[in-house]
């Protein structure tokens, strides 16, 4: 009887170690539960469903890092690059809280919801964000951005 109990207890321990959650995973699931329940707003609840599982995981871990460190443009850029690998985020050198985002894809409502969700979660409310879909804005000194029918004036 004691041997059977000992074997069962060791089996349960090994099973728990393999399938247990880390502290970060537990917090990430709690954040996801809050987002889905509407604690972050109804738009956020519907927007999170548009992301893939890998993207959701990256966003949740990014939010955990955001809670630990505070607002970070670098963290925002990391999340943007996870969701949109070819995106480019520029920081305006004249105006500190202004960002320019270039996304090399056509504008769609789903992508717009995704981007607004990321902006709302990772940037302070006093940041100004300009998004350029499909066409890059021209930058003096960079000939590849100054193509006549393939740029936007800003």
Coordinates of C-alpha atoms in Angstrom, one line a residue:
X1 CA 0.0 0.0 0.0
X2 CA 2.8 2.4 0.9
X3 CA 4.7 1.5 -2.3
X4 CA 1.6 2.2 -4.4
X5 CA 1.1 5.6 -2.7
X6 CA 4.8 6.4 -3.2
X7 CA 4.7 5.6 -6.9
X8 CA 1.5 7.5 -7.4
X9 CA 2.9 10.6 -5.6
X10 CA 6.1 10.5 -7.7
X11 CA 4.0 10.2 -10.9
X12 CA 1.8 13.2 -9.9
X13 CA 4.9 15.2 -9.1
X14 CA 6.5 14.5 -12.5
X15 CA 3.2 15.3 -14.3
X16 CA 2.9 18.6 -12.4
X17 CA 6.4 19.6 -13.2
X18 CA 5.9 19.0 -16.9
X19 CA 2.6 20.7 -17.2
X20 CA 2.8 23.4 -14.5
X21 CA 2.6 27.1 -15.2
X22 CA 5.4 29.5 -14.5
X23 CA 4.6 32.8 -12.7
X24 CA 4.8 34.7 -16.0
X25 CA 2.5 32.3 -17.8
X26 CA 0.0 32.5 -14.9
X27 CA 0.0 36.4 -15.1
X28 CA -0.2 36.3 -18.9
X29 CA -3.3 34.1 -18.7
X30 CA -4.8 36.4 -16.2
X31 CA -4.2 39.4 -18.4
X32 CA -5.7 37.5 -21.4
X33 CA -8.8 36.6 -19.3
X34 CA -9.2 40.3 -18.3
X35 CA -8.9 41.4 -22.0
X36 CA -11.4 38.9 -23.2
X37 CA -13.8 39.8 -20.4
X38 CA -13.8 43.4 -21.5
X39 CA -11.8 44.9 -18.6
X40 CA -9.6 46.7 -21.2
X41 CA -12.6 47.7 -23.3
X42 CA -14.8 45.9 -25.8
X43 CA -12.6 47.0 -28.7
X44 CA -9.6 45.3 -27.1
X45 CA -11.6 42.2 -26.5
X46 CA -12.5 41.9 -30.1
X47 CA -9.1 43.0 -31.4
X48 CA -7.1 40.4 -29.4
X49 CA -9.0 37.6 -31.3
X50 CA -7.5 38.9 -34.6
X51 CA -4.0 37.9 -33.6
X52 CA -2.4 34.5 -34.0
X53 CA -1.5 32.5 -30.9
X54 CA 2.2 33.4 -31.1
X55 CA 1.4 37.1 -31.5
X56 CA -1.0 37.0 -28.5
X57 CA 1.7 35.3 -26.4
X58 CA 4.2 38.0 -27.4
X59 CA 1.7 40.8 -26.7
X60 CA 0.9 39.3 -23.3
X61 CA 4.6 39.0 -22.3
X62 CA 5.1 42.5 -23.6
X63 CA 2.4 43.7 -21.4
X64 CA 4.0 42.0 -18.4
X65 CA 7.2 43.8 -19.2
X66 CA 5.3 47.0 -19.6
X67 CA 3.8 46.6 -16.1
X68 CA 7.3 46.1 -14.7
X69 CA 9.1 48.9 -16.5
X70 CA 6.6 51.4 -17.6
X71 CA 6.2 52.9 -21.1
X72 CA 8.9 52.0 -23.6
X73 CA 9.0 52.8 -27.2
X74 CA 11.5 50.0 -27.7
X75 CA 9.0 47.5 -26.3
X76 CA 6.4 49.0 -28.6
X77 CA 8.7 48.5 -31.6
X78 CA 9.4 44.9 -30.6
X79 CA 5.7 44.1 -30.5
X80 CA 5.1 45.9 -33.8
X81 CA 7.9 43.9 -35.4
X82 CA 6.4 40.6 -34.0
X83 CA 3.0 41.3 -35.5
X84 CA 4.3 43.0 -38.7
X85 CA 7.8 41.8 -39.4
X86 CA 8.4 44.3 -42.3
X87 CA 7.1 47.3 -40.4
X88 CA 9.4 50.3 -39.7
X89 CA 8.8 52.6 -36.7
X90 CA 10.5 56.0 -36.8
X91 CA 10.7 58.4 -33.9
X92 CA 10.5 62.1 -34.9
X93 CA 13.7 63.8 -33.7
X94 CA 12.0 67.2 -33.5
X95 CA 9.0 66.1 -31.5
X96 CA 9.8 63.6 -28.8
X97 CA 6.3 62.0 -28.5
X98 CA 5.6 61.5 -32.2
X99 CA 6.1 58.2 -34.0
X100 CA 5.8 57.4 -37.7
X101 CA 4.9 53.8 -38.6
X102 CA 5.3 52.4 -42.1
X103 CA 3.5 49.2 -42.8
X104 CA 4.2 47.7 -46.3
X105 CA 0.7 46.3 -46.8
X106 CA -2.7 47.4 -47.9
X107 CA -4.9 49.0 -45.2
X108 CA -7.6 46.6 -43.9
X109 CA -10.0 47.0 -41.0
X110 CA -8.5 43.9 -39.2
X111 CA -5.0 45.3 -39.4
X112 CA -6.2 48.7 -38.3
X113 CA -7.8 47.2 -35.3
X114 CA -4.7 45.3 -34.5
X115 CA -2.5 48.3 -34.8
X116 CA -4.8 50.5 -32.7
X117 CA -4.9 47.8 -30.0
X118 CA -1.1 47.7 -29.8
X119 CA -0.9 51.5 -29.8
X120 CA -3.5 51.7 -27.0
X121 CA -1.7 49.1 -24.9
X122 CA 1.9 50.0 -25.3
X123 CA 2.0 53.8 -25.7
X124 CA 1.1 56.7 -23.4
X125 CA -2.0 58.6 -24.4
X126 CA 0.0 61.7 -25.2
X127 CA 1.9 60.0 -28.1
X128 CA 1.0 61.0 -31.6
X129 CA 1.2 58.2 -34.1
X130 CA 1.1 58.6 -37.9
X131 CA 0.6 55.4 -39.9
X132 CA 1.5 55.0 -43.5
X133 CA 0.0 52.0 -45.3
X134 CA 1.6 50.6 -48.4
X135 CA 3.4 53.7 -49.4
X136 CA 6.4 55.1 -47.6
X137 CA 6.8 58.8 -46.9
X138 CA 9.7 60.5 -48.6
X139 CA 12.9 61.2 -46.6
X140 CA 15.5 63.5 -47.9
X141 CA 18.8 61.8 -48.3
X142 CA 17.3 58.3 -48.8
X143 CA 16.7 57.8 -52.5
X144 CA 14.8 54.6 -52.1
X145 CA 12.0 56.5 -50.3
X146 CA 11.9 59.3 -52.9
X147 CA 10.3 57.3 -55.7
X148 CA 7.9 59.5 -57.6
X149 CA 4.7 57.5 -57.8
X150 CA 5.5 55.4 -54.7
X151 CA 5.6 57.8 -51.8
X152 CA 3.4 59.9 -49.5
X153 CA 4.1 63.5 -48.6
X154 CA 4.3 64.2 -44.9

